[in-house]
Short mmCIF file of C-alpha atoms (C1' of nucleotides) in Angstrom, two decimals:
data_model
loop_
_atom_site.label_atom_id
_atom_site.label_comp_id
_atom_site.label_asym_id
_atom_site.label_seq_id
_atom_site.Cartn_x
_atom_site.Cartn_y
_atom_site.Cartn_z
CA MET A 1 -155.77 -153.25 -58.69
CA ALA A 2 -157.74 -155.95 -59.98
CA VAL A 3 -157.36 -159.54 -58.83
CA ARG A 4 -158.52 -161.92 -61.61
CA PRO A 5 -160.23 -164.62 -60.33
CA ASP A 6 -159.63 -168.14 -61.20
CA ARG A 7 -161.64 -169.22 -64.13
CA SER A 8 -162.42 -172.74 -65.56
CA VAL A 9 -161.86 -172.14 -69.09
CA ALA A 10 -161.50 -174.25 -72.29
CA SER A 11 -158.47 -173.85 -74.33
CA GLY A 12 -158.43 -170.02 -75.53
CA THR A 13 -161.87 -169.49 -74.90
CA ILE A 14 -163.44 -167.48 -71.88
CA ALA A 15 -166.53 -168.15 -69.72
CA TRP A 16 -168.05 -164.64 -70.58
CA THR A 17 -171.11 -165.39 -68.39
CA GLN A 18 -168.61 -165.38 -65.54
CA VAL A 19 -167.72 -161.77 -66.67
CA ARG A 20 -171.36 -160.79 -66.33
CA ASP A 21 -171.76 -162.17 -62.99
CA GLU A 22 -168.59 -160.68 -61.68
CA ILE A 23 -169.88 -157.40 -63.12
CA ARG A 24 -173.17 -157.75 -61.18
CA ALA A 25 -171.38 -158.83 -58.34
CA ARG A 26 -169.52 -155.57 -57.99
CA GLY A 27 -172.55 -153.42 -58.21
CA LEU A 28 -172.06 -152.77 -61.82
CA ARG A 29 -174.48 -153.41 -64.56
CA TRP A 30 -175.00 -155.67 -67.25
CA THR A 31 -176.15 -154.00 -70.34
CA ALA A 32 -176.76 -154.49 -74.00
CA GLN A 33 -173.77 -152.40 -75.04
CA ARG A 34 -171.50 -154.12 -72.59
CA ARG A 35 -172.89 -157.57 -73.93
CA ARG A 36 -171.98 -156.48 -77.51
CA ILE A 37 -168.62 -155.33 -76.43
CA LEU A 38 -168.10 -158.92 -74.99
CA GLU A 39 -169.11 -160.60 -77.95
CA VAL A 40 -166.62 -158.87 -80.15
CA LEU A 41 -164.02 -159.41 -77.68
CA GLU A 42 -164.85 -163.19 -77.64
CA ALA A 43 -164.45 -163.14 -81.63
CA THR A 44 -160.97 -161.35 -81.37
CA ARG A 45 -157.71 -163.21 -80.82
CA GLY A 46 -154.52 -161.53 -80.13
CA HIS A 47 -153.95 -157.75 -80.19
CA VAL A 48 -156.36 -155.19 -81.17
CA THR A 49 -156.39 -151.20 -80.99
CA GLY A 50 -159.17 -149.32 -79.48
CA SER A 51 -160.41 -147.96 -82.56
CA GLU A 52 -160.60 -151.44 -84.30
CA LEU A 53 -162.65 -152.71 -81.31
CA VAL A 54 -165.18 -149.44 -81.79
CA GLU A 55 -165.16 -150.42 -85.53
CA ARG A 56 -166.07 -153.97 -84.99
CA CYS A 57 -168.87 -153.02 -82.46
CA ARG A 58 -170.32 -150.54 -85.06
CA GLU A 59 -170.62 -153.56 -87.53
CA ARG A 60 -172.95 -155.15 -85.06
CA ASP A 61 -174.74 -152.11 -84.13
CA PRO A 62 -174.06 -148.98 -85.95
CA ALA A 63 -175.43 -146.81 -83.09
CA THR A 64 -172.36 -147.87 -81.08
CA THR A 65 -170.55 -144.97 -79.41
CA PRO A 66 -166.96 -144.53 -79.03
CA SER A 67 -166.93 -143.25 -75.28
CA THR A 68 -169.04 -146.28 -74.25
CA VAL A 69 -166.66 -148.75 -75.73
CA TYR A 70 -163.74 -147.05 -74.08
CA ARG A 71 -165.39 -147.00 -70.75
CA THR A 72 -166.30 -150.59 -70.89
CA LEU A 73 -162.77 -151.36 -71.69
CA ASP A 74 -161.50 -149.58 -68.79
CA VAL A 75 -163.77 -151.54 -66.66
CA LEU A 76 -162.80 -154.84 -68.13
CA GLU A 77 -159.18 -153.97 -67.49
CA GLU A 78 -159.76 -153.04 -63.96
CA LEU A 79 -161.22 -156.41 -63.51
CA GLY A 80 -158.30 -158.14 -65.11
CA TYR A 81 -159.96 -159.49 -68.27
CA LEU A 82 -157.95 -157.12 -70.75
CA SER A 83 -154.61 -155.55 -70.73
CA HIS A 84 -153.43 -152.52 -72.96
CA SER A 85 -150.02 -151.03 -73.80
CA HIS A 86 -149.19 -148.45 -76.32
CA SER A 87 -147.67 -149.23 -79.78
CA ALA A 88 -144.92 -147.22 -81.41
CA ALA A 89 -147.36 -144.90 -82.82
CA GLY A 90 -148.72 -144.43 -79.23
CA ARG A 91 -152.09 -146.04 -79.86
CA GLU A 92 -153.59 -148.29 -77.51
CA GLU A 93 -153.02 -151.90 -77.95
CA PHE A 94 -155.50 -154.26 -76.17
CA HIS A 95 -154.63 -158.01 -75.39
CA VAL A 96 -157.74 -160.16 -74.45
CA MET A 97 -157.68 -162.46 -71.72
CA PRO A 98 -154.03 -163.19 -71.44
CA GLU A 99 -153.54 -166.53 -69.99
CA ALA A 100 -150.27 -165.18 -68.33
CA GLU A 101 -149.20 -161.45 -68.36
CA HIS A 102 -146.88 -160.97 -70.84
CA ALA A 103 -144.69 -158.16 -72.77
CA HIS A 104 -144.15 -157.38 -76.13
CA LEU A 105 -141.51 -156.55 -78.61
CA GLN A 106 -142.21 -154.37 -81.43
CA CYS A 107 -140.03 -153.68 -84.56
CA ARG A 108 -140.22 -150.11 -85.53
CA VAL A 109 -138.85 -151.05 -89.07
CA CYS A 110 -141.26 -153.88 -90.20
CA GLY A 111 -143.77 -153.10 -87.31
CA ARG A 112 -143.97 -156.83 -86.53
CA THR A 113 -144.52 -157.72 -82.61
CA TRP A 114 -143.80 -160.60 -80.65
CA GLU A 115 -144.70 -161.86 -77.30
CA LEU A 116 -142.34 -162.16 -74.41
CA ASP A 117 -143.33 -165.13 -72.35
CA ALA A 118 -143.60 -164.96 -68.48
CA ASP A 119 -139.99 -166.15 -67.94
CA GLU A 120 -138.39 -164.00 -70.31
CA ALA A 121 -140.39 -161.05 -69.28
CA GLU A 122 -139.52 -161.50 -65.45
CA SER A 123 -135.83 -161.51 -66.51
CA VAL A 124 -136.08 -158.31 -68.20
CA VAL A 125 -137.77 -156.61 -65.57
CA ASP A 126 -135.68 -158.17 -62.69
CA PRO A 127 -132.59 -155.64 -62.48
CA VAL A 128 -135.22 -152.90 -61.88
CA ALA A 129 -136.90 -154.89 -59.30
CA ARG A 130 -133.78 -155.73 -57.43
CA SER A 131 -132.00 -152.33 -57.64
CA HIS A 132 -135.33 -150.07 -57.42
CA GLY A 133 -137.87 -152.22 -55.78
CA PHE A 134 -140.05 -151.36 -58.61
CA ALA A 135 -142.77 -153.55 -59.41
CA ALA A 136 -143.41 -153.41 -63.29
CA ASP A 137 -146.43 -154.07 -65.09
CA LEU A 138 -145.34 -156.60 -67.69
CA GLY A 139 -148.56 -156.47 -69.69
CA HIS A 140 -148.21 -152.65 -70.43
CA LEU A 141 -144.61 -153.09 -71.50
CA THR A 142 -143.73 -152.87 -75.17
CA ILE A 143 -140.19 -152.63 -76.02
CA LEU A 144 -139.67 -150.78 -79.21
CA GLY A 145 -136.52 -151.56 -81.59
CA ARG A 146 -135.37 -153.38 -84.73
CA CYS A 147 -135.80 -157.04 -85.23
CA ALA A 148 -132.81 -159.41 -86.02
CA VAL A 149 -134.25 -159.50 -89.59
CA CYS A 150 -134.26 -155.76 -90.12
CA VAL A 151 -131.05 -155.21 -88.44
CA SER A 152 -129.33 -157.63 -90.84
CA ALA A 153 -131.07 -156.19 -93.81
CA GLU A 154 -129.80 -152.91 -92.71
CA ALA A 155 -126.16 -154.19 -92.62
CA ALA A 156 -126.59 -155.62 -96.00
CA GLU A 157 -127.86 -152.44 -97.55
CA PRO A 158 -126.07 -149.57 -95.67
CA ARG A 159 -126.89 -145.94 -95.84
CA LEU A 160 -124.72 -143.37 -97.60
CA PRO A 161 -123.38 -141.00 -94.93
CA ALA A 162 -124.81 -137.52 -95.57
CA MET B 1 -147.72 -135.64 -61.94
CA ALA B 2 -145.71 -133.61 -59.45
CA VAL B 3 -141.86 -134.53 -58.51
CA ARG B 4 -139.40 -135.59 -60.93
CA PRO B 5 -136.54 -136.86 -59.04
CA ASP B 6 -134.58 -137.86 -62.04
CA ARG B 7 -131.05 -136.15 -62.86
CA SER B 8 -132.00 -133.49 -65.52
CA VAL B 9 -129.71 -132.83 -68.57
CA ALA B 10 -128.23 -129.35 -68.29
CA SER B 11 -129.15 -128.02 -71.68
CA GLY B 12 -127.20 -125.10 -71.32
CA THR B 13 -124.11 -127.09 -72.06
CA ILE B 14 -125.14 -127.79 -75.64
CA ALA B 15 -123.80 -125.71 -78.43
CA TRP B 16 -127.14 -124.87 -80.26
CA THR B 17 -125.30 -122.99 -83.34
CA GLN B 18 -124.17 -126.51 -83.91
CA VAL B 19 -127.78 -127.64 -84.54
CA ARG B 20 -128.37 -124.66 -86.87
CA ASP B 21 -125.26 -125.68 -88.86
CA GLU B 22 -126.05 -129.09 -89.02
CA ILE B 23 -129.46 -128.47 -90.38
CA ARG B 24 -128.18 -126.21 -93.11
CA ALA B 25 -125.56 -128.82 -93.78
CA ARG B 26 -128.34 -131.21 -94.88
CA GLY B 27 -130.01 -129.05 -96.81
CA LEU B 28 -132.81 -128.19 -94.47
CA ARG B 29 -133.69 -124.67 -93.65
CA TRP B 30 -132.92 -122.45 -90.53
CA THR B 31 -136.09 -120.49 -89.72
CA ALA B 32 -137.40 -118.11 -87.11
CA GLN B 33 -139.87 -120.85 -85.88
CA ARG B 34 -137.00 -123.36 -85.52
CA ARG B 35 -134.94 -120.81 -83.56
CA ARG B 36 -137.87 -120.25 -81.30
CA ILE B 37 -138.35 -123.71 -80.61
CA LEU B 38 -134.65 -124.32 -79.95
CA GLU B 39 -134.80 -121.50 -77.60
CA VAL B 40 -137.47 -123.06 -75.55
CA LEU B 41 -135.56 -126.28 -75.72
CA GLU B 42 -132.59 -124.61 -74.25
CA ALA B 43 -134.52 -123.39 -71.36
CA THR B 44 -135.91 -126.82 -70.61
CA ARG B 45 -134.61 -129.52 -68.33
CA GLY B 46 -135.47 -133.16 -68.05
CA HIS B 47 -138.80 -134.37 -69.78
CA VAL B 48 -141.51 -132.54 -71.43
CA THR B 49 -144.60 -133.22 -73.27
CA GLY B 50 -145.50 -132.25 -76.70
CA SER B 51 -148.20 -129.74 -75.98
CA GLU B 52 -145.91 -128.43 -73.00
CA LEU B 53 -143.47 -127.70 -75.73
CA VAL B 54 -146.36 -126.09 -77.78
CA GLU B 55 -147.45 -123.96 -74.93
CA ARG B 56 -144.19 -122.59 -74.18
CA CYS B 57 -143.53 -121.64 -77.74
CA ARG B 58 -146.75 -119.79 -77.75
CA GLU B 59 -145.61 -117.69 -74.77
CA ARG B 60 -142.94 -116.40 -76.81
CA ASP B 61 -145.11 -116.01 -79.89
CA PRO B 62 -148.73 -116.35 -79.73
CA ALA B 63 -148.76 -117.37 -83.51
CA THR B 64 -146.97 -120.51 -83.17
CA THR B 65 -148.92 -123.54 -84.77
CA PRO B 66 -148.78 -127.01 -83.19
CA SER B 67 -148.16 -128.79 -86.52
CA THR B 68 -144.75 -126.60 -86.98
CA VAL B 69 -143.70 -127.59 -83.43
CA TYR B 70 -144.26 -131.26 -83.97
CA ARG B 71 -142.82 -131.21 -87.13
CA THR B 72 -139.52 -129.57 -86.00
CA LEU B 73 -139.39 -132.01 -82.93
CA ASP B 74 -139.41 -134.77 -85.47
CA VAL B 75 -136.36 -133.24 -87.27
CA LEU B 76 -134.60 -133.03 -84.13
CA GLU B 77 -135.37 -136.23 -83.00
CA GLU B 78 -134.15 -137.66 -86.46
CA LEU B 79 -130.93 -135.75 -85.87
CA GLY B 80 -130.33 -137.11 -82.68
CA TYR B 81 -130.85 -134.18 -80.36
CA LEU B 82 -134.20 -135.43 -78.85
CA SER B 83 -135.74 -138.61 -77.96
CA HIS B 84 -139.40 -139.48 -77.22
CA SER B 85 -141.10 -142.15 -75.35
CA HIS B 86 -144.69 -142.54 -74.30
CA SER B 87 -146.10 -141.76 -70.80
CA ALA B 88 -148.39 -144.10 -68.96
CA ALA B 89 -151.34 -141.89 -70.49
CA GLY B 90 -150.25 -142.51 -73.95
CA ARG B 91 -148.75 -138.83 -74.20
CA GLU B 92 -145.47 -138.14 -75.79
CA GLU B 93 -142.60 -137.25 -73.44
CA PHE B 94 -139.47 -135.66 -74.84
CA HIS B 95 -136.40 -135.90 -73.47
CA VAL B 96 -133.74 -132.90 -74.33
CA MET B 97 -130.37 -133.98 -75.43
CA PRO B 98 -129.62 -137.02 -73.58
CA GLU B 99 -126.16 -137.31 -72.60
CA ALA B 100 -126.37 -140.88 -72.95
CA GLU B 101 -129.49 -142.86 -74.16
CA HIS B 102 -131.50 -144.25 -71.25
CA ALA B 103 -134.75 -145.88 -70.39
CA HIS B 104 -137.36 -144.88 -67.69
CA LEU B 105 -139.43 -146.30 -64.80
CA GLN B 106 -142.79 -144.67 -64.36
CA CYS B 107 -144.99 -145.31 -61.12
CA ARG B 108 -148.72 -145.48 -62.05
CA VAL B 109 -149.83 -144.55 -58.44
CA CYS B 110 -147.68 -141.59 -57.84
CA GLY B 111 -146.69 -140.78 -61.41
CA ARG B 112 -142.96 -140.16 -60.59
CA THR B 113 -140.34 -141.15 -63.06
CA TRP B 114 -136.86 -142.36 -62.58
CA GLU B 115 -134.18 -142.82 -65.27
CA LEU B 116 -132.15 -145.90 -65.88
CA ASP B 117 -128.69 -145.33 -66.52
CA ALA B 118 -127.08 -147.09 -69.52
CA ASP B 119 -125.67 -149.79 -67.67
CA GLU B 120 -129.00 -150.68 -65.94
CA ALA B 121 -130.95 -150.16 -69.29
CA GLU B 122 -128.70 -152.57 -70.88
CA SER B 123 -128.99 -155.40 -68.31
CA VAL B 124 -132.87 -154.87 -68.82
CA VAL B 125 -132.74 -155.32 -72.52
CA ASP B 126 -129.92 -158.01 -72.84
CA PRO B 127 -132.27 -161.11 -72.34
CA VAL B 128 -134.12 -160.11 -75.54
CA ALA B 129 -131.22 -159.20 -77.44
CA ARG B 130 -129.56 -162.54 -76.78
CA SER B 131 -132.74 -164.87 -77.45
CA HIS B 132 -134.40 -162.76 -80.24
CA GLY B 133 -131.53 -160.72 -81.56
CA PHE B 134 -133.72 -157.79 -80.93
CA ALA B 135 -131.95 -154.14 -81.00
CA ALA B 136 -134.00 -152.11 -78.53
CA ASP B 137 -134.39 -148.54 -78.67
CA LEU B 138 -133.59 -147.84 -75.06
CA GLY B 139 -134.58 -144.27 -75.34
CA HIS B 140 -138.11 -144.97 -76.19
CA LEU B 141 -138.54 -147.62 -73.29
CA THR B 142 -140.66 -146.56 -70.29
CA ILE B 143 -141.52 -149.31 -67.88
CA LEU B 144 -144.64 -148.64 -66.17
CA GLY B 145 -145.55 -150.22 -62.80
CA ARG B 146 -145.51 -149.20 -59.23
CA CYS B 147 -142.63 -147.82 -57.12
CA ALA B 148 -141.21 -149.18 -54.05
CA VAL B 149 -142.96 -146.35 -51.88
CA CYS B 150 -146.40 -147.11 -53.61
CA VAL B 151 -146.13 -150.84 -53.23
CA SER B 152 -145.50 -150.84 -49.47
CA ALA B 153 -148.26 -148.14 -49.09
CA GLU B 154 -150.44 -150.32 -50.80
CA ALA B 155 -149.35 -153.32 -48.42
CA ALA B 156 -150.19 -150.96 -45.51
CA GLU B 157 -153.56 -150.02 -46.44
CA PRO B 158 -155.03 -152.89 -48.31
CA ARG B 159 -157.82 -153.01 -50.49
CA LEU B 160 -160.64 -155.46 -50.13
CA PRO B 161 -161.06 -158.24 -52.51
CA ALA B 162 -164.51 -158.75 -54.13
"C1'" DC C 1 -194.97 -155.16 -60.12
"C1'" DA C 2 -193.77 -150.32 -59.05
"C1'" DC C 3 -190.15 -147.43 -57.12
"C1'" DG C 4 -186.15 -145.36 -56.27
"C1'" DC C 5 -181.11 -145.11 -56.35
"C1'" DT C 6 -177.50 -144.59 -59.37
"C1'" DA C 7 -174.38 -146.90 -62.98
"C1'" DT C 8 -174.27 -146.11 -67.37
"C1'" DC C 9 -175.54 -144.41 -71.88
"C1'" DG C 10 -175.22 -140.87 -75.81
"C1'" DC C 11 -173.98 -136.51 -76.90
"C1'" DA C 12 -171.15 -132.57 -77.56
"C1'" DA C 13 -166.75 -130.55 -76.83
"C1'" DC C 14 -162.44 -131.06 -75.90
"C1'" DA C 15 -157.05 -132.51 -76.04
"C1'" DC C 16 -153.14 -134.54 -78.40
"C1'" DG C 17 -150.84 -135.21 -82.46
"C1'" DT C 18 -150.78 -135.95 -87.80
"C1'" DA C 19 -151.74 -135.25 -92.72
"C1'" DG C 20 -152.59 -132.83 -97.17
"C1'" DC C 21 -152.30 -128.43 -99.61
"C1'" DG C 22 -151.51 -123.86 -101.25
"C1'" DA C 23 -148.60 -120.05 -100.14
"C1'" DT C 24 -144.32 -118.15 -98.30
"C1'" DA C 25 -139.56 -117.58 -97.98
"C1'" DA C 26 -134.66 -119.69 -97.23
"C1'" DG C 27 -130.48 -119.80 -99.09
"C1'" DA C 28 -127.88 -121.17 -103.46
"C1'" DG C 29 -126.15 -119.76 -107.81
"C1'" DG C 30 -125.58 -116.11 -111.69
"C1'" DC D 1 -129.17 -107.87 -105.96
"C1'" DC D 2 -132.12 -111.17 -108.60
"C1'" DT D 3 -134.07 -115.45 -109.58
"C1'" DC D 4 -135.31 -120.15 -108.83
"C1'" DT D 5 -135.90 -124.55 -106.24
"C1'" DT D 6 -138.12 -126.37 -102.74
"C1'" DA D 7 -138.37 -126.90 -97.60
"C1'" DT D 8 -140.96 -125.15 -94.44
"C1'" DC D 9 -145.11 -122.64 -92.89
"C1'" DG D 10 -150.04 -122.05 -91.38
"C1'" DC D 11 -154.71 -123.70 -92.26
"C1'" DT D 12 -158.07 -127.12 -91.87
"C1'" DA D 13 -159.44 -131.39 -91.38
"C1'" DC D 14 -158.89 -135.71 -89.55
"C1'" DG D 15 -158.16 -139.90 -86.12
"C1'" DT D 16 -157.67 -141.40 -81.33
"C1'" DG D 17 -159.40 -140.93 -76.95
"C1'" DT D 18 -161.20 -138.55 -72.88
"C1'" DT D 19 -164.64 -135.77 -70.14
"C1'" DG D 20 -168.77 -133.30 -68.56
"C1'" DC D 21 -173.52 -133.53 -68.22
"C1'" DG D 22 -178.54 -134.61 -68.60
"C1'" DA D 23 -181.39 -138.74 -69.68
"C1'" DT D 24 -182.14 -143.50 -69.36
"C1'" DA D 25 -182.43 -147.83 -67.64
"C1'" DG D 26 -180.19 -151.79 -64.40
"C1'" DC D 27 -181.76 -154.21 -60.70
"C1'" DG D 28 -182.43 -154.40 -55.52
"C1'" DT D 29 -186.11 -153.72 -52.55
"C1'" DG D 30 -191.12 -153.42 -50.75
#
DNA sequence: CACGCTATCGCAACACGTAGCGATAAGAGG
DNA sequence: CCTCTTATCGCTACGTGTTGCGATAGCGTG
């Protein structure tokens, strides 16, 4: 799908004018709504759900429509500026401008999430690449389970059998 | 989402009376609605979405309510008779009576899914177990990506870069 | 600048699930 | 068989996204 262009970018920040130019270069259009969404993304770090992004856009402009936001997020993902995965609850989790594609761990007990760096994610996905020739989308991968802390908490305070 | 090449579970091999007994043994109740849902599951092989199950229950009894179905599915999952994960589209995918916990691959191009057997799934998840002490829920894991067929189809018919 | 093509917008309706609540009925005990 | 407790039911309303459609407005061109 999308090839992410090279970007000269300061630490953690994004050259958003470049997004605008790329949008125009593809025959897409630069609109007030898209500018607003990019402003919101610029002020965002880490992971956000779709509805959080809608909410933040509404703070800037109460007239914001969900469908417009989601459609723009689709476009940005297609262009490689975002990725999304699904949380344990099945909600969409967006990750803004990852410097490198990475996967996630999410604990179903305490809800915390961790990022897997590229090397680790690669080693996770390597077996299926070898045996099935399967090219995994690392950015979409969220592994659900229990973190080390919650596992040992469970061991310390065992449940009664029914 | 056309073909599902993965091995389906022969759900006819399950003693559903056992489910009823376990439900009662836990102080839960055996109702007409639950019996109907189990009948539907009994006639089901492989993976189903939640709404498909609701639909099939409605074929047997048009009065079926979605919330009742989903609540019963939760109960059955809690008892270990089902597991669910999320498809590429974020929909719930239920797997009936897995003989062994297993993960899935799903191709985002052609939509097909494959099962990973226990050994393979284990090797996928092993790196995060080692480095993070993370106990992954294999049954909930769906790895999205492109299958070998679609990858090579893409190579044969390349897209223009921008 | 005006024109025209069409991408995008906002709206309304829908699809999938979840949650709260009063009414019903499962099933244990007398 | 009757009573009582409370798990479950069906309903309604909500939350999160998606989709179809007519209206609007970017932006390339004359």
